[in-house]
Coordinates of C-alpha atoms in Angstrom, one line a residue:
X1 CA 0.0 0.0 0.0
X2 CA 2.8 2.2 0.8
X3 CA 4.3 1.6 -2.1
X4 CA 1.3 2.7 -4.4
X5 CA 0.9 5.6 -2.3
X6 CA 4.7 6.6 -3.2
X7 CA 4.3 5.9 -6.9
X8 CA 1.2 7.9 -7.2
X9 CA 3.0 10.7 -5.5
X10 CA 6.2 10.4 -7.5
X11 CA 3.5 10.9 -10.9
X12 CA 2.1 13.8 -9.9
X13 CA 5.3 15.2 -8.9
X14 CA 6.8 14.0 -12.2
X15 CA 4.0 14.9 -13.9
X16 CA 3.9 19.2 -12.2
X17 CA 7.9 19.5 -13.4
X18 CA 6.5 18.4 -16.8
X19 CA 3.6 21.0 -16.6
X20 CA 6.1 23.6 -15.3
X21 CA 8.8 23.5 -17.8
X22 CA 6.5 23.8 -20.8
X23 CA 6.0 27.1 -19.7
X24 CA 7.1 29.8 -21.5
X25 CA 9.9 31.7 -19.4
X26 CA 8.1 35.1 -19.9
X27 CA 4.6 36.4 -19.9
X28 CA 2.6 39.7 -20.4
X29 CA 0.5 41.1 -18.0
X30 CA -2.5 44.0 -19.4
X31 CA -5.3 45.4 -17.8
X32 CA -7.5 48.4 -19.0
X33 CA -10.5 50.2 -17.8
X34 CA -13.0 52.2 -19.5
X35 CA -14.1 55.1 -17.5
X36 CA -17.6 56.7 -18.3
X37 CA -16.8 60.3 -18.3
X38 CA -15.5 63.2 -20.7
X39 CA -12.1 63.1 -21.0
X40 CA -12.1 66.7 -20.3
X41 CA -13.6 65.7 -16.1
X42 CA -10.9 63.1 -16.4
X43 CA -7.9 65.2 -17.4
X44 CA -8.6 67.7 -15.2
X45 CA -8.8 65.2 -12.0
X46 CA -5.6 63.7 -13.1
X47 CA -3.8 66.8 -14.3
X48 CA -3.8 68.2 -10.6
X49 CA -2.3 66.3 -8.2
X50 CA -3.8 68.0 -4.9
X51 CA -6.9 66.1 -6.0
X52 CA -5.1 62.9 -5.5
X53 CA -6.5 61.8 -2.8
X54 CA -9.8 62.0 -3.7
X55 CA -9.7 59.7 -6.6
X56 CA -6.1 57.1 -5.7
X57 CA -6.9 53.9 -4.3
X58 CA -3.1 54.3 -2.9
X59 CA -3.5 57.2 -0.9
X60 CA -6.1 55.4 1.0
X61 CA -3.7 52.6 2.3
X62 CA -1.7 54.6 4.8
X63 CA -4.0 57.1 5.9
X64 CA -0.8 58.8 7.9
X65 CA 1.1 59.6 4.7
X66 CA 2.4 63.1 4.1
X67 CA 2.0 64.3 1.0
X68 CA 3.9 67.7 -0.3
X69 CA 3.4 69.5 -3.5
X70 CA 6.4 71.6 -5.1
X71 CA 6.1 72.8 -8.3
X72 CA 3.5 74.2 -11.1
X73 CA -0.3 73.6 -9.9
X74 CA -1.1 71.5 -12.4
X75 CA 0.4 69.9 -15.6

């Protein structure tokens, strides 16, 4: 019985290196999102950074971040 048991798990050991190297060594990752406004209400969220915060999943995680602004206003 033990020696079934081994067998079966030598296959399927076997038979995940197979699976694994057939794999190609490099792969493409692409996402997109289609967002239902005018691109002029979406430029000007995104084209000023002080309203970061209001749109950016990120600035949610770490609610104690400082932020700083130098520079232009927008652009």
């Amino acid at each position: 019985m033990l020696k079934k048991i081994l067998l079966v798990l030598v296959a399927l050991v076997l038979v995940f290196v197979v699976v694994v190297a057939l794999q190609p060594s490099e792969f493409h990752v692409e996402r997109s999102v289609t967002v239902d406004a005018p691109a002029s209400k979406v430029f000007g969220e995104v084209n000023d950074f002080h309203k970061w915060e209001a749109w950016s999943p990120w600035a949610k995680l770490d609610p104690n971040a400082k932020v700083n602004f130098e520079g232009p206003e927008a652009g």
